[in-house]
Amino acid sequence: MSQPVQPPVPPGDTAPVEADLLIVGAGPTGLYAAYYAGFRGLKVAVLDSLPEIGGQISAMYPEKMIYDVAGFPAVKGQDLVDALGEQAAQFDPLYLLGHRAERLDHGDDAVTVTCDTGLTVRTKVVLISGGIGTFSPRPLPAADVFTGEGIRYFVPKLAELEGLDVLIVGGGDSAFDWAMSLEPLAKSVTLVHRRDKFRAHEHSVRKVMESSVEVITSAEVAALHGNGRVESADIVAKLDGAARTIPAQAVVAALGFVADLGPMSTWGLEQRKRHILVDSTMRTNLPRVFAAGDIADYDGKVKLIATGFGEAATAVNNAMTVIDPSAKVFPGHSSDSG
């Protein structure tokens, strides 16, 4: 993974930090915001509770291919993160990794964010880009009584499942993305979904249906079997109760995640279904606080990485007039400055 130009501030260092813009969340949206804020001449700090940049992508699926980023027919998750980090490094943002934002205090011309480590950041504007916030996977019921290994909720390294019979449970984008990524590597891939309709993108569904992946709908995983490690799974049809047992040395439960704003939920942010409401400038209801990316919500929102990039630029440009009232919202195109 590419390293930031400026060494990250480690969790043990609690010396106060000052910035024009504090970005909370070092995922794709936050990294692009760091670049764009640097382009606009701001002193930027990027805060994340994880020990590395990349957010959910680096932590959960660095090897998964992403198909809906403009300009890339397909791009591996970690490659996208590395490119975003390199882009932001042009302007030398300060990374505060391993620190979690806990408290927000308002001053006359700035706000102060205090972290769980004791680190404080005094900043003129905060941009929250923390993906879905603190997240935990939805559990697979059949896994509750199975005490062995082999059950996972994401796949950081595809090679770990090479040559195995893999069972994927779920009907959303993650389930179908894993199926497409693992199909060339695994001995077999079976996808089980409890309904006959999917939440995944139509293109992904079509590609999986045309592949060697076996797709079983209107069915559930009733039980897992194995001695210390999963070896097989019982699949039961919901309509007639018919059961079958399939080999499975790995089970990927792609059932989604439960999002939680964590300590930020006490800041007084206006929320809707655990997301932060913003207006067309990406402002929240709190002064000097903006939000962008999956954590931000408004009517008609479409959750894509590409959407987050646009929201980041909108937030930074509108934050400029808060940081410097004499600044213009639109600075012109980057190609004009070359």
Coordinates of C-alpha atoms in Angstrom, one line a residue:
M1 CA 0.0 0.0 0.0
S2 CA 1.3 3.5 -0.8
Q3 CA 2.3 5.5 2.3
P4 CA 1.3 9.1 3.0
V5 CA 4.1 11.6 2.5
Q6 CA 3.7 12.9 6.0
P7 CA 4.0 10.2 8.6
P8 CA 0.7 9.4 10.4
V9 CA 0.4 10.6 14.0
P10 CA 0.4 7.5 16.1
P11 CA -2.4 6.8 18.7
G12 CA 0.1 7.4 21.5
D13 CA 0.8 11.0 20.4
T14 CA -1.7 13.4 21.9
A15 CA -0.1 16.7 21.0
P16 CA -2.8 19.1 19.9
V17 CA -3.4 19.5 16.1
E18 CA -4.6 22.5 14.2
A19 CA -6.1 22.4 10.7
D20 CA -8.3 24.3 8.4
L21 CA -10.3 21.2 7.6
L22 CA -10.6 18.0 9.6
I23 CA -11.8 15.0 7.5
V24 CA -13.3 12.2 9.7
G25 CA -13.0 9.0 7.7
A26 CA -10.1 7.9 5.4
G27 CA -12.1 5.9 2.9
P28 CA -12.3 6.9 -0.8
T29 CA -14.5 9.9 -0.2
G30 CA -12.3 11.2 2.6
L31 CA -9.1 10.7 0.6
Y32 CA -10.6 12.5 -2.4
A33 CA -11.7 15.3 -0.1
A34 CA -8.1 15.5 1.2
Y35 CA -6.8 16.0 -2.3
Y36 CA -9.5 18.5 -3.3
A37 CA -9.0 20.5 -0.1
G38 CA -5.3 20.6 -0.7
F39 CA -5.9 21.7 -4.2
R40 CA -7.8 24.6 -2.7
G41 CA -4.9 25.5 -0.4
L42 CA -6.3 24.2 2.9
K43 CA -4.3 22.7 5.7
V44 CA -5.9 19.2 6.0
A45 CA -5.9 16.6 8.7
V46 CA -7.6 13.1 8.1
L47 CA -8.8 11.2 11.1
D48 CA -9.7 7.5 11.2
S49 CA -10.1 4.8 13.8
L50 CA -8.5 2.2 11.6
P51 CA -4.7 1.9 11.5
E52 CA -4.5 2.5 7.7
I53 CA -6.1 4.6 5.0
G54 CA -8.8 3.1 2.8
G55 CA -11.7 2.6 5.2
Q56 CA -13.9 -0.4 4.6
I57 CA -12.2 -1.2 1.3
S58 CA -8.7 -1.8 2.8
A59 CA -10.2 -3.5 5.9
M60 CA -12.7 -5.7 4.3
Y61 CA -12.2 -6.3 0.6
P62 CA -8.9 -4.9 -0.8
E63 CA -8.8 -7.5 -3.6
K64 CA -12.4 -7.2 -4.8
M65 CA -12.9 -5.6 -8.2
I66 CA -15.0 -2.4 -8.3
Y67 CA -16.9 -1.8 -11.6
D68 CA -18.7 1.5 -11.1
V69 CA -15.8 4.1 -10.7
A70 CA -15.7 6.5 -13.6
G71 CA -12.7 5.9 -15.9
F72 CA -12.1 2.4 -14.8
P73 CA -13.8 -0.6 -16.5
A74 CA -12.7 -2.4 -13.4
V75 CA -10.3 -1.6 -10.5
K76 CA -9.1 -3.6 -7.6
G77 CA -10.2 -2.0 -4.3
Q78 CA -6.7 -1.6 -2.9
D79 CA -5.4 -0.2 -6.2
L80 CA -8.1 2.5 -6.0
V81 CA -7.1 3.3 -2.5
D82 CA -3.5 3.5 -3.4
A83 CA -4.2 5.9 -6.3
L84 CA -6.4 8.1 -4.1
G85 CA -3.6 8.2 -1.5
E86 CA -1.1 9.2 -4.1
Q87 CA -3.4 11.9 -5.4
A88 CA -3.9 13.3 -1.9
A89 CA -0.2 13.1 -1.1
Q90 CA 0.5 16.0 -3.6
F91 CA -0.7 18.3 -0.8
D92 CA 0.7 16.5 2.2
P93 CA -2.4 15.9 4.4
L94 CA -1.7 14.9 8.1
Y95 CA -3.1 11.5 8.8
L96 CA -4.4 10.8 12.3
L97 CA -4.8 7.0 12.2
G98 CA -5.9 4.9 15.1
H99 CA -7.8 7.7 16.7
R100 CA -11.7 7.7 17.0
A101 CA -13.6 11.0 17.1
E102 CA -15.5 11.2 20.5
R103 CA -16.5 14.7 21.3
L104 CA -17.3 17.9 19.3
D105 CA -17.0 21.3 21.0
H106 CA -18.0 24.6 19.3
G107 CA -16.0 27.8 19.6
D108 CA -16.6 31.2 18.0
D109 CA -14.4 30.6 14.9
A110 CA -13.6 26.9 15.1
V111 CA -14.6 23.6 16.5
T112 CA -12.5 21.1 18.6
V113 CA -12.7 17.4 18.1
T114 CA -11.5 15.2 21.0
C115 CA -10.5 11.6 20.3
D116 CA -10.7 8.4 22.4
T117 CA -6.9 8.6 22.6
G118 CA -6.9 12.1 24.1
L119 CA -5.8 13.7 20.9
T120 CA -7.5 17.1 20.2
V121 CA -7.9 18.7 16.8
R122 CA -8.9 22.4 16.5
T123 CA -10.3 23.0 13.1
K124 CA -12.3 25.6 11.2
V125 CA -14.5 23.0 9.5
V126 CA -15.2 19.3 10.0
L127 CA -16.1 17.0 7.1
I128 CA -17.5 13.7 8.1
S129 CA -16.9 11.1 5.4
G130 CA -16.8 8.0 7.6
G131 CA -18.6 5.6 5.2
I132 CA -21.4 3.9 7.2
G133 CA -19.8 4.8 10.5
T134 CA -19.0 2.1 13.0
F135 CA -20.2 -1.1 11.3
S136 CA -20.8 -4.7 12.4
P137 CA -21.9 -7.6 10.1
R138 CA -25.4 -9.0 10.2
P139 CA -25.0 -12.6 11.6
L140 CA -25.7 -15.8 9.8
P141 CA -28.2 -17.6 12.1
A142 CA -26.8 -21.1 11.2
A143 CA -23.4 -19.9 12.4
D144 CA -24.7 -19.3 16.0
V145 CA -24.6 -23.0 16.9
F146 CA -21.5 -23.9 14.8
T147 CA -18.4 -23.5 16.8
G148 CA -15.8 -24.3 14.1
E149 CA -13.9 -22.1 11.8
G150 CA -14.4 -21.2 8.1
I151 CA -17.2 -18.6 8.5
R152 CA -16.4 -15.1 7.5
Y153 CA -18.2 -11.9 6.7
F154 CA -15.8 -10.5 4.2
V155 CA -12.8 -11.7 2.2
P156 CA -9.7 -9.5 2.5
K157 CA -7.6 -12.0 0.5
L158 CA -9.2 -14.0 -2.3
A159 CA -6.2 -16.4 -2.4
E160 CA -7.2 -17.8 1.0
L161 CA -10.2 -19.5 -0.6
E162 CA -8.5 -20.8 -3.7
G163 CA -9.4 -24.4 -4.4
L164 CA -12.2 -24.6 -1.8
D165 CA -15.9 -25.2 -2.1
V166 CA -17.3 -21.8 -1.2
L167 CA -20.8 -21.0 0.0
I168 CA -21.9 -17.4 -0.3
V169 CA -25.1 -16.3 1.5
G170 CA -26.9 -13.1 0.5
G171 CA -28.5 -11.4 -2.4
G172 CA -26.9 -7.9 -2.5
D173 CA -24.0 -6.4 -4.3
S174 CA -21.4 -7.8 -2.0
A175 CA -22.6 -11.4 -2.4
F176 CA -22.5 -11.2 -6.2
D177 CA -19.2 -9.3 -6.2
W178 CA -17.7 -12.1 -4.1
A179 CA -19.2 -14.7 -6.4
M180 CA -17.7 -13.1 -9.5
S181 CA -14.3 -12.7 -7.8
L182 CA -14.1 -16.2 -6.4
E183 CA -15.5 -18.1 -9.4
P184 CA -12.1 -18.3 -11.2
L185 CA -10.3 -19.3 -8.0
A186 CA -12.5 -21.6 -6.0
K187 CA -13.2 -25.3 -6.7
S188 CA -16.9 -24.4 -6.7
V189 CA -19.1 -21.4 -5.7
T190 CA -22.7 -21.6 -4.5
L191 CA -24.8 -18.6 -3.8
V192 CA -27.9 -19.0 -1.6
H193 CA -30.5 -16.3 -1.1
R194 CA -33.7 -16.5 0.9
R195 CA -35.7 -14.7 -1.8
D196 CA -36.1 -15.1 -5.6
K197 CA -35.2 -11.4 -6.2
F198 CA -31.9 -9.8 -5.6
R199 CA -30.8 -6.4 -4.4
A200 CA -27.6 -6.5 -6.5
H201 CA -27.0 -4.6 -9.6
E202 CA -28.5 -6.2 -12.7
H203 CA -25.2 -6.4 -14.5
S204 CA -23.6 -8.3 -11.6
V205 CA -26.6 -10.7 -11.4
R206 CA -26.4 -11.4 -15.1
K207 CA -22.7 -12.1 -15.0
V208 CA -23.1 -14.5 -12.1
M209 CA -26.0 -16.3 -13.8
E210 CA -23.9 -16.8 -16.9
S211 CA -21.0 -18.2 -14.9
S212 CA -20.4 -21.5 -13.3
V213 CA -21.7 -20.3 -9.9
E214 CA -24.7 -22.3 -8.7
V215 CA -27.4 -19.9 -7.5
I216 CA -30.1 -21.2 -5.2
T217 CA -33.0 -18.9 -4.4
S218 CA -35.9 -19.0 -1.9
A219 CA -33.7 -21.1 0.4
E220 CA -31.8 -20.7 3.6
V221 CA -28.8 -22.3 5.3
A222 CA -30.3 -24.4 8.0
A223 CA -27.1 -25.9 9.5
L224 CA -23.3 -26.1 9.1
H225 CA -21.3 -29.2 9.7
G226 CA -17.7 -29.9 10.3
N227 CA -15.1 -31.0 12.9
G228 CA -13.3 -27.8 14.0
R229 CA -13.9 -26.3 10.5
V230 CA -16.9 -26.1 8.3
E231 CA -17.1 -29.0 5.8
S232 CA -20.7 -28.9 4.5
A233 CA -24.0 -27.0 4.8
D234 CA -27.6 -28.0 4.8
I235 CA -29.7 -25.9 2.4
V236 CA -33.5 -25.9 2.9
A237 CA -36.0 -24.6 0.3
K238 CA -38.5 -22.3 1.9
L239 CA -41.5 -23.3 -0.3
D240 CA -41.5 -27.1 0.3
G241 CA -38.9 -27.7 2.9
A242 CA -36.8 -29.9 0.6
A243 CA -33.3 -30.2 2.0
R244 CA -29.9 -30.9 0.4
T245 CA -26.3 -30.9 1.7
I246 CA -23.5 -29.3 -0.2
P247 CA -19.8 -29.3 0.4
A248 CA -18.4 -26.1 1.8
Q249 CA -15.0 -25.5 3.3
A250 CA -15.7 -21.8 3.5
V251 CA -18.9 -19.8 4.1
V252 CA -19.1 -16.1 3.3
A253 CA -22.1 -14.4 5.0
A254 CA -22.7 -11.4 2.8
L255 CA -25.8 -10.2 4.7
G256 CA -24.9 -6.6 5.0
F257 CA -23.8 -4.5 8.0
V258 CA -25.5 -2.6 10.8
A259 CA -24.3 0.9 10.8
D260 CA -23.8 3.0 13.9
L261 CA -22.5 6.6 14.1
G262 CA -20.9 5.7 17.5
P263 CA -19.9 8.7 19.6
M264 CA -20.9 11.1 16.8
S265 CA -24.5 10.2 17.5
T266 CA -24.2 12.4 20.6
W267 CA -23.1 15.5 18.7
G268 CA -26.6 16.7 17.9
L269 CA -26.5 15.8 14.2
E270 CA -29.8 15.5 12.4
Q271 CA -30.2 11.9 11.3
R272 CA -32.4 9.6 9.2
K273 CA -32.0 5.9 9.6
R274 CA -28.5 6.3 11.1
H275 CA -27.3 8.6 8.4
I276 CA -26.5 12.3 8.6
L277 CA -28.9 14.6 6.8
V278 CA -27.3 17.3 4.6
D279 CA -28.5 20.0 2.3
S280 CA -27.4 20.6 -1.3
T281 CA -24.1 22.1 -0.1
M282 CA -23.4 19.1 2.1
R283 CA -23.9 21.1 5.3
T284 CA -25.3 19.4 8.3
N285 CA -27.6 21.1 10.8
L286 CA -24.5 21.9 12.9
P287 CA -22.4 25.0 12.2
R288 CA -19.0 24.2 10.6
V289 CA -19.9 20.5 10.1
F290 CA -20.3 19.0 6.7
A291 CA -20.8 15.4 5.6
A292 CA -20.2 13.4 2.3
G293 CA -20.1 9.8 1.1
D294 CA -22.3 6.9 2.3
I295 CA -22.8 8.5 5.7
A296 CA -24.6 11.5 4.2
D297 CA -28.2 11.4 3.2
Y298 CA -30.7 13.5 1.3
D299 CA -33.7 12.9 -0.9
G300 CA -32.8 11.0 -4.1
K301 CA -29.4 9.9 -2.8
V302 CA -27.6 7.2 -4.8
K303 CA -24.9 5.4 -2.9
L304 CA -21.9 5.0 -5.2
I305 CA -18.2 5.7 -4.7
A306 CA -18.5 8.1 -7.7
T307 CA -21.3 10.0 -5.8
G308 CA -19.0 10.4 -2.8
F309 CA -16.3 12.0 -4.9
G310 CA -18.7 14.6 -6.2
E311 CA -20.1 15.2 -2.7
A312 CA -16.6 15.6 -1.4
A313 CA -15.8 18.4 -3.9
T314 CA -19.2 20.1 -3.2
A315 CA -18.5 20.0 0.6
V316 CA -14.9 21.3 0.3
N317 CA -15.9 24.1 -2.1
N318 CA -18.8 25.3 0.2
A319 CA -16.6 24.9 3.3
M320 CA -14.2 27.3 1.8
T321 CA -16.6 30.2 2.3
V322 CA -16.9 29.2 6.0
I323 CA -13.1 29.0 6.4
D324 CA -12.5 32.2 4.3
P325 CA -15.6 34.4 3.7
S326 CA -13.8 36.1 0.9
A327 CA -13.3 32.9 -1.0
K328 CA -15.3 31.8 -4.0
V329 CA -17.3 28.6 -3.9
F330 CA -16.1 27.5 -7.3
P331 CA -12.4 27.9 -7.9
G332 CA -12.4 27.0 -11.6
H333 CA -11.2 23.7 -13.1
S334 CA -8.0 22.1 -12.1
S335 CA -6.9 22.0 -15.7
D336 CA -6.9 25.8 -15.7
S337 CA -4.1 25.8 -13.1
G338 CA -1.6 23.6 -15.0

